[in-house]
Amino acid sequence: MIYLGQELIITLAFSKFMSEFPVNQRAQQVLKVLVERYIQEGHPVASKTIAEDASLKLSSATIRNILADLEENGYLTSLHTSSGRVPTAMGYRFFVDGLISVKPLETTEVQELRKQLDPELTMPDLLQSASTLLSGLTQLIGVVSLPRRNRALLRQVEFLPLSSMDRQNRVLVILVLSDREVQNRIIHTDRPYSPSELQQAANFLNSHYAGKDLFEIRRELSEALQNDRENIKELLQTALLMADKAFVVAEDKSKDCVIAGQANLFQYSRELDLQRLRNLFEAFTQKQEILELLSHSIEAEKIQIFIGKESGYEVLDDWSLVTMPYALDGHLVGSLGVIGPIRMPYERVISAVDVTSRLLSAVLNQG
């Protein structure tokens, strides 16, 4: 848990290393100094540099031993035999989960945010402004998803397998919403489903969730699956899979996000593989992976930090994403965040994302 000022409590994603890999107090101090130095300077940190830090009262020999232990346990790595050490993704995770000192934004910065997030702006301009402001505050990439449409209520759903000879595992979805809108789409599944399995899933959704919001159905299914008894687990898994694939598109056919500040990443080009940088820019063009992560952020309801491979998307293996949802009329409808290298200034990015989310929510509700 991280406390920002006196109000904000941030729950971070994947906070498991604190309990699984205990690190004593002295090692935590050394790791904190090293991570902060590496984020600030961008090159491997030597034990001598750490020993010079005024906050540490440890001998050089003790620091060398601590660094060796941290490296052995996976928190640090050495790029070369003679060089200093750099944090691993696990080291960054430990840092953001328990060692980080979040830096509040300056009063002038908050005032500028209030000024630029003008309630008189149209929705597209307001979201573009939020994305641009996030980019400017962090010198990284700002991203804001468009709000979900207000409510899409389930009236009836049917799942029909395509030809049994179809090896692409495709299912036809017929979705009827409460406003009598009928949507037909084809979804792809990881394995073939029999007509009986699909009928059972449709019957389950129609009998238990008709009249409910599509987003709420997905969340309730996910919660039910976690508390499920073994005898109905398979049915719930099928229903959740179908709902995830069919409903997420139906919630907003104009689903999109606005992105600003891609050029900021070129300042890191000397330490990043240029091909991976190109791949990230391609992901910005396609947007699908970014949108799915932002969607997960809405469901989490708090600030989330995805470090490297934690995102689950290969294109983001060398990047971090800090996200937080924003609200309209008491409902979480969209998400915003910052994308940058794993070596990003998390303490500032967290503040920027949190404050921008709160101000954007306030402006939307004011409007």
Short mmCIF file of C-alpha atoms in Angstrom, two decimals:
data_model
loop_
_atom_site.label_atom_id
_atom_site.label_comp_id
_atom_site.label_asym_id
_atom_site.label_seq_id
_atom_site.Cartn_x
_atom_site.Cartn_y
_atom_site.Cartn_z
CA MET A 1 0.00 0.00 0.00
CA ILE A 2 1.17 3.53 -0.74
CA TYR A 3 -0.10 6.65 0.96
CA LEU A 4 -0.08 9.87 -1.03
CA GLY A 5 -0.66 12.88 1.16
CA GLN A 6 -3.43 12.16 3.66
CA GLU A 7 -6.18 10.89 1.37
CA LEU A 8 -5.02 8.58 -1.34
CA ILE A 9 -4.50 4.88 -0.85
CA ILE A 10 -3.17 3.14 -3.92
CA THR A 11 -3.44 -0.61 -4.35
CA LEU A 12 -0.81 -1.86 -6.78
CA ALA A 13 -1.07 -4.86 -9.08
CA PHE A 14 0.85 -8.08 -8.54
CA SER A 15 2.03 -7.19 -5.02
CA LYS A 16 3.28 -10.68 -4.20
CA PHE A 17 7.03 -10.35 -3.92
CA MET A 18 6.87 -8.65 -0.54
CA SER A 19 5.76 -11.87 1.16
CA GLU A 20 7.37 -14.46 -1.09
CA PHE A 21 10.86 -12.95 -1.04
CA PRO A 22 11.52 -11.35 2.35
CA VAL A 23 14.24 -8.71 2.31
CA ASN A 24 15.68 -7.31 5.54
CA GLN A 25 15.63 -3.62 6.36
CA ARG A 26 19.21 -2.89 5.31
CA ALA A 27 18.74 -4.62 1.97
CA GLN A 28 15.56 -2.62 1.39
CA GLN A 29 17.46 0.62 1.97
CA VAL A 30 20.19 -0.37 -0.45
CA LEU A 31 17.69 -1.51 -3.09
CA LYS A 32 15.74 1.75 -2.77
CA VAL A 33 18.86 3.86 -3.27
CA LEU A 34 19.98 1.79 -6.24
CA VAL A 35 16.62 1.86 -8.02
CA GLU A 36 16.24 5.61 -7.50
CA ARG A 37 19.77 6.25 -8.79
CA TYR A 38 19.24 4.05 -11.83
CA ILE A 39 15.91 5.68 -12.69
CA GLN A 40 17.50 9.11 -12.41
CA GLU A 41 20.79 8.45 -14.21
CA GLY A 42 20.09 5.52 -16.51
CA HIS A 43 23.36 3.62 -16.11
CA PRO A 44 24.47 0.73 -13.85
CA VAL A 45 25.00 1.72 -10.23
CA ALA A 46 28.25 0.72 -8.53
CA SER A 47 28.59 -0.20 -4.86
CA LYS A 48 30.88 2.81 -4.37
CA THR A 49 28.12 5.14 -5.56
CA ILE A 50 25.67 3.60 -3.11
CA ALA A 51 28.18 3.84 -0.25
CA GLU A 52 28.41 7.60 -0.84
CA ASP A 53 24.67 8.05 -0.22
CA ALA A 54 24.20 10.06 2.97
CA SER A 55 21.08 8.14 3.99
CA LEU A 56 23.03 4.89 4.35
CA LYS A 57 25.39 4.26 7.23
CA LEU A 58 26.85 1.01 5.96
CA SER A 59 30.39 0.02 5.12
CA SER A 60 31.41 -0.63 1.53
CA ALA A 61 31.95 -4.30 2.33
CA THR A 62 28.45 -4.62 3.79
CA ILE A 63 26.94 -2.94 0.75
CA ARG A 64 28.81 -5.27 -1.62
CA ASN A 65 27.50 -8.29 0.29
CA ILE A 66 23.93 -6.95 0.21
CA LEU A 67 24.14 -6.28 -3.53
CA ALA A 68 25.41 -9.80 -4.12
CA ASP A 69 22.49 -11.24 -2.13
CA LEU A 70 19.96 -9.09 -3.98
CA GLU A 71 21.38 -10.20 -7.30
CA GLU A 72 21.35 -13.85 -6.28
CA ASN A 73 17.67 -13.56 -5.31
CA GLY A 74 16.71 -11.96 -8.62
CA TYR A 75 16.21 -8.31 -7.67
CA LEU A 76 19.30 -7.00 -9.50
CA THR A 77 21.44 -7.99 -12.44
CA SER A 78 24.89 -7.07 -13.80
CA LEU A 79 25.11 -6.16 -17.46
CA HIS A 80 28.86 -6.78 -17.47
CA THR A 81 31.27 -8.34 -15.01
CA SER A 82 33.01 -5.06 -14.22
CA SER A 83 29.93 -2.82 -14.30
CA GLY A 84 27.51 -1.86 -11.57
CA ARG A 85 24.05 -3.36 -11.17
CA VAL A 86 20.61 -2.51 -12.50
CA PRO A 87 17.17 -3.49 -11.18
CA THR A 88 15.31 -6.43 -12.69
CA ALA A 89 11.53 -6.35 -13.20
CA MET A 90 11.26 -8.11 -9.83
CA GLY A 91 13.41 -5.40 -8.25
CA TYR A 92 11.17 -2.69 -9.68
CA ARG A 93 8.10 -4.54 -8.43
CA PHE A 94 9.47 -4.71 -4.89
CA PHE A 95 10.36 -1.02 -5.13
CA VAL A 96 6.90 0.18 -6.23
CA ASP A 97 5.09 -2.14 -3.81
CA GLY A 98 6.82 -0.98 -0.65
CA LEU A 99 9.80 1.34 -1.04
CA ILE A 100 8.67 4.15 -3.31
CA SER A 101 8.27 7.72 -2.05
CA VAL A 102 5.43 9.18 -4.10
CA LYS A 103 5.99 12.83 -4.99
CA PRO A 104 2.86 15.05 -5.00
CA LEU A 105 2.51 17.41 -7.95
CA GLU A 106 3.38 21.04 -7.43
CA THR A 107 0.46 23.37 -6.72
CA THR A 108 1.12 25.23 -9.98
CA GLU A 109 0.95 21.94 -11.90
CA VAL A 110 -2.41 21.05 -10.37
CA GLN A 111 -3.71 24.53 -11.16
CA GLU A 112 -2.61 24.14 -14.78
CA LEU A 113 -4.40 20.79 -14.95
CA ARG A 114 -7.59 22.40 -13.68
CA LYS A 115 -7.23 25.17 -16.24
CA GLN A 116 -6.62 22.88 -19.22
CA LEU A 117 -9.36 20.37 -18.31
CA ASP A 118 -12.08 22.84 -19.20
CA PRO A 119 -15.68 21.57 -18.74
CA GLU A 120 -16.67 23.65 -21.78
CA LEU A 121 -14.60 21.41 -24.04
CA THR A 122 -16.25 18.72 -26.12
CA MET A 123 -15.68 15.15 -24.95
CA PRO A 124 -13.05 14.35 -27.63
CA ASP A 125 -11.16 17.57 -26.93
CA LEU A 126 -11.33 17.02 -23.17
CA LEU A 127 -9.89 13.50 -23.42
CA GLN A 128 -7.21 14.66 -25.85
CA SER A 129 -6.32 17.42 -23.41
CA ALA A 130 -6.02 14.89 -20.55
CA SER A 131 -3.75 12.68 -22.65
CA THR A 132 -1.56 15.62 -23.65
CA LEU A 133 -1.32 16.85 -20.06
CA LEU A 134 -0.26 13.40 -18.82
CA SER A 135 2.43 13.31 -21.48
CA GLY A 136 3.64 16.79 -20.59
CA LEU A 137 3.76 16.12 -16.84
CA THR A 138 5.73 12.89 -17.18
CA GLN A 139 7.61 13.39 -20.45
CA LEU A 140 6.31 9.96 -21.42
CA ILE A 141 3.22 8.76 -23.30
CA GLY A 142 -0.24 9.71 -22.09
CA VAL A 143 -3.18 7.53 -23.02
CA VAL A 144 -6.90 7.92 -22.27
CA SER A 145 -9.66 5.52 -23.29
CA LEU A 146 -12.97 6.88 -24.52
CA PRO A 147 -15.80 6.34 -22.03
CA ARG A 148 -17.96 3.27 -22.39
CA ARG A 149 -21.42 4.00 -23.58
CA ASN A 150 -23.65 4.60 -20.57
CA ARG A 151 -25.48 1.26 -20.33
CA ALA A 152 -25.89 -1.78 -22.55
CA LEU A 153 -28.37 -4.15 -20.93
CA LEU A 154 -28.66 -7.78 -21.91
CA ARG A 155 -32.03 -8.93 -23.17
CA GLN A 156 -31.04 -12.23 -24.76
CA VAL A 157 -27.95 -13.92 -26.18
CA GLU A 158 -27.44 -16.98 -28.35
CA PHE A 159 -24.20 -18.75 -29.27
CA LEU A 160 -24.17 -20.84 -32.45
CA PRO A 161 -21.19 -22.94 -33.58
CA LEU A 162 -20.20 -22.44 -37.17
CA SER A 163 -19.65 -25.44 -39.42
CA SER A 164 -18.25 -28.49 -37.61
CA MET A 165 -15.58 -28.56 -40.31
CA ASP A 166 -14.44 -25.07 -39.28
CA ARG A 167 -11.01 -25.45 -37.74
CA GLN A 168 -10.79 -21.83 -36.66
CA ASN A 169 -12.96 -22.37 -33.57
CA ARG A 170 -15.46 -19.67 -34.47
CA VAL A 171 -18.80 -18.98 -32.78
CA LEU A 172 -21.65 -16.81 -34.06
CA VAL A 173 -23.06 -14.53 -31.34
CA ILE A 174 -26.57 -13.10 -31.61
CA LEU A 175 -26.92 -10.41 -28.96
CA VAL A 176 -30.18 -8.60 -28.22
CA LEU A 177 -29.92 -5.51 -26.00
CA SER A 178 -32.61 -3.85 -23.92
CA ASP A 179 -33.14 -1.11 -26.50
CA ARG A 180 -34.02 -3.88 -28.99
CA GLU A 181 -30.73 -3.43 -30.79
CA VAL A 182 -29.59 -6.73 -32.31
CA GLN A 183 -25.87 -7.31 -32.84
CA ASN A 184 -24.37 -10.25 -34.71
CA ARG A 185 -20.68 -11.02 -34.56
CA ILE A 186 -18.23 -13.87 -34.89
CA ILE A 187 -15.84 -14.57 -32.02
CA HIS A 188 -12.79 -16.84 -31.98
CA THR A 189 -12.28 -19.32 -29.13
CA ASP A 190 -9.25 -21.27 -27.97
CA ARG A 191 -10.98 -24.61 -28.56
CA PRO A 192 -14.08 -25.90 -30.34
CA TYR A 193 -17.33 -25.90 -28.33
CA SER A 194 -20.19 -28.30 -28.92
CA PRO A 195 -23.73 -27.01 -29.60
CA SER A 196 -24.73 -28.37 -26.20
CA GLU A 197 -21.98 -26.44 -24.37
CA LEU A 198 -22.90 -23.22 -26.16
CA GLN A 199 -26.61 -23.69 -25.48
CA GLN A 200 -25.95 -24.28 -21.78
CA ALA A 201 -23.82 -21.13 -21.59
CA ALA A 202 -26.51 -19.06 -23.33
CA ASN A 203 -29.27 -20.48 -21.10
CA PHE A 204 -27.19 -19.71 -18.02
CA LEU A 205 -26.58 -16.09 -19.07
CA ASN A 206 -30.19 -15.51 -20.12
CA SER A 207 -31.69 -16.98 -16.94
CA HIS A 208 -29.30 -15.33 -14.46
CA TYR A 209 -28.31 -12.03 -16.08
CA ALA A 210 -31.07 -10.79 -18.42
CA GLY A 211 -31.71 -7.10 -17.74
CA LYS A 212 -28.24 -6.47 -16.31
CA ASP A 213 -25.45 -4.26 -17.62
CA LEU A 214 -22.95 -6.13 -19.82
CA PHE A 215 -19.97 -4.85 -17.89
CA GLU A 216 -21.55 -5.86 -14.58
CA ILE A 217 -22.32 -9.32 -15.95
CA ARG A 218 -18.67 -9.91 -16.80
CA ARG A 219 -17.57 -8.75 -13.36
CA GLU A 220 -20.16 -10.88 -11.54
CA LEU A 221 -19.20 -13.93 -13.60
CA SER A 222 -15.55 -13.43 -12.74
CA GLU A 223 -16.37 -13.16 -9.03
CA ALA A 224 -18.66 -16.21 -9.18
CA LEU A 225 -15.95 -18.26 -10.83
CA GLN A 226 -13.54 -17.49 -8.00
CA ASN A 227 -16.07 -18.74 -5.43
CA ASP A 228 -17.41 -21.55 -7.56
CA ARG A 229 -18.03 -25.12 -6.53
CA GLU A 230 -16.34 -27.71 -8.72
CA ASN A 231 -19.60 -29.15 -10.11
CA ILE A 232 -20.49 -25.96 -12.02
CA LYS A 233 -17.05 -24.56 -12.64
CA GLU A 234 -16.84 -25.69 -16.28
CA LEU A 235 -20.18 -24.05 -17.14
CA LEU A 236 -19.12 -20.79 -15.48
CA GLN A 237 -15.81 -20.81 -17.32
CA THR A 238 -17.58 -21.24 -20.65
CA ALA A 239 -20.12 -18.52 -19.83
CA LEU A 240 -17.37 -16.11 -18.72
CA LEU A 241 -15.27 -16.79 -21.82
CA MET A 242 -18.22 -16.17 -24.14
CA ALA A 243 -19.28 -13.05 -22.24
CA ASP A 244 -15.73 -11.66 -22.26
CA LYS A 245 -15.40 -12.07 -26.01
CA ALA A 246 -18.96 -11.14 -27.00
CA PHE A 247 -19.92 -8.43 -24.53
CA VAL A 248 -16.75 -6.33 -24.46
CA VAL A 249 -17.24 -5.33 -28.10
CA ALA A 250 -20.94 -4.67 -27.62
CA GLU A 251 -20.38 -2.26 -24.74
CA ASP A 252 -19.13 0.40 -27.14
CA LYS A 253 -18.74 -0.11 -30.84
CA SER A 254 -16.77 3.15 -31.04
CA LYS A 255 -14.33 2.01 -28.37
CA ASP A 256 -11.04 3.82 -28.82
CA CYS A 257 -8.33 5.73 -27.00
CA VAL A 258 -6.33 8.91 -27.53
CA ILE A 259 -2.56 8.82 -27.25
CA ALA A 260 -0.09 11.69 -26.88
CA GLY A 261 3.66 12.07 -26.51
CA GLN A 262 5.06 9.16 -28.53
CA ALA A 263 8.08 11.31 -29.46
CA ASN A 264 9.06 11.46 -25.77
CA LEU A 265 10.35 7.88 -25.99
CA PHE A 266 13.16 8.86 -28.34
CA GLN A 267 15.05 10.24 -25.35
CA TYR A 268 15.44 6.60 -24.27
CA SER A 269 16.45 5.32 -27.71
CA ARG A 270 20.10 4.75 -26.77
CA GLU A 271 19.14 2.18 -24.12
CA LEU A 272 16.22 0.54 -25.95
CA ASP A 273 16.15 -1.86 -28.86
CA LEU A 274 14.93 0.17 -31.83
CA GLN A 275 12.93 -2.75 -33.21
CA ARG A 276 11.03 -3.01 -29.94
CA LEU A 277 10.42 0.72 -30.11
CA ARG A 278 8.97 0.25 -33.61
CA ASN A 279 6.80 -2.60 -32.32
CA LEU A 280 5.41 -0.35 -29.59
CA PHE A 281 4.60 2.36 -32.11
CA GLU A 282 2.81 -0.26 -34.20
CA ALA A 283 0.82 -1.23 -31.10
CA PHE A 284 -0.18 2.41 -30.73
CA THR A 285 -1.46 2.31 -34.30
CA GLN A 286 -3.46 -0.89 -33.75
CA LYS A 287 -4.45 0.08 -30.17
CA GLN A 288 -5.99 -3.31 -29.32
CA GLU A 289 -3.49 -4.36 -26.62
CA ILE A 290 -3.53 -0.89 -25.07
CA LEU A 291 -7.33 -0.85 -25.00
CA GLU A 292 -7.54 -4.26 -23.34
CA LEU A 293 -5.14 -3.20 -20.58
CA LEU A 294 -7.10 0.00 -20.01
CA SER A 295 -10.28 -2.09 -19.82
CA HIS A 296 -8.70 -4.27 -17.12
CA SER A 297 -7.80 -1.10 -15.25
CA ILE A 298 -11.48 -0.08 -15.09
CA GLU A 299 -12.37 -3.43 -13.57
CA ALA A 300 -9.62 -3.08 -10.92
CA GLU A 301 -11.03 0.32 -9.82
CA LYS A 302 -7.66 1.48 -8.40
CA ILE A 303 -4.28 2.52 -9.71
CA GLN A 304 -2.52 -0.42 -11.32
CA ILE A 305 1.11 -0.71 -12.34
CA PHE A 306 2.12 -3.24 -14.98
CA ILE A 307 5.89 -3.75 -15.17
CA GLY A 308 7.28 -5.45 -18.26
CA LYS A 309 5.88 -8.93 -18.82
CA GLU A 310 3.19 -8.42 -16.16
CA SER A 311 0.97 -6.86 -18.84
CA GLY A 312 0.68 -10.22 -20.61
CA TYR A 313 1.39 -8.63 -24.00
CA GLU A 314 4.73 -9.34 -25.65
CA VAL A 315 4.89 -5.94 -27.29
CA LEU A 316 4.92 -4.36 -23.81
CA ASP A 317 7.60 -6.64 -22.32
CA ASP A 318 10.09 -3.75 -22.13
CA TRP A 319 7.64 -1.12 -20.95
CA SER A 320 5.61 -0.17 -17.90
CA LEU A 321 2.04 1.10 -17.73
CA VAL A 322 0.50 3.04 -14.83
CA THR A 323 -3.29 3.27 -15.11
CA MET A 324 -6.31 4.51 -13.18
CA PRO A 325 -10.02 4.64 -14.10
CA TYR A 326 -12.15 7.77 -14.25
CA ALA A 327 -15.84 8.08 -13.43
CA LEU A 328 -19.02 9.61 -14.80
CA ASP A 329 -22.30 9.74 -12.86
CA GLY A 330 -20.88 7.45 -10.21
CA HIS A 331 -19.82 4.77 -12.72
CA LEU A 332 -16.29 3.93 -13.84
CA VAL A 333 -16.51 4.47 -17.60
CA GLY A 334 -12.94 4.82 -18.85
CA SER A 335 -9.30 4.69 -17.92
CA LEU A 336 -6.20 6.78 -18.37
CA GLY A 337 -2.52 6.16 -17.87
CA VAL A 338 1.11 6.63 -18.75
CA ILE A 339 3.30 4.30 -20.80
CA GLY A 340 7.08 4.45 -20.64
CA PRO A 341 10.23 2.41 -20.20
CA ILE A 342 10.50 0.18 -17.15
CA ARG A 343 13.03 2.76 -15.95
CA MET A 344 10.34 5.42 -15.50
CA PRO A 345 10.03 7.87 -12.57
CA TYR A 346 7.18 5.97 -10.88
CA GLU A 347 6.94 8.36 -7.94
CA ARG A 348 5.97 11.23 -10.27
CA VAL A 349 3.98 9.19 -12.75
CA ILE A 350 1.73 7.78 -10.00
CA SER A 351 0.88 11.30 -8.81
CA ALA A 352 0.25 12.55 -12.34
CA VAL A 353 -2.08 9.67 -13.17
CA ASP A 354 -3.98 9.92 -9.88
CA VAL A 355 -4.54 13.68 -9.99
CA THR A 356 -5.48 13.71 -13.68
CA SER A 357 -8.00 10.91 -13.12
CA ARG A 358 -9.62 12.74 -10.21
CA LEU A 359 -9.78 16.07 -12.05
CA LEU A 360 -11.11 14.50 -15.24
CA SER A 361 -13.85 12.73 -13.26
CA ALA A 362 -14.75 16.02 -11.55
CA VAL A 363 -14.96 17.88 -14.85
CA LEU A 364 -17.06 15.19 -16.52
CA ASN A 365 -19.54 15.18 -13.66
CA GLN A 366 -19.60 18.97 -13.57
CA GLY A 367 -20.38 19.03 -17.27
#
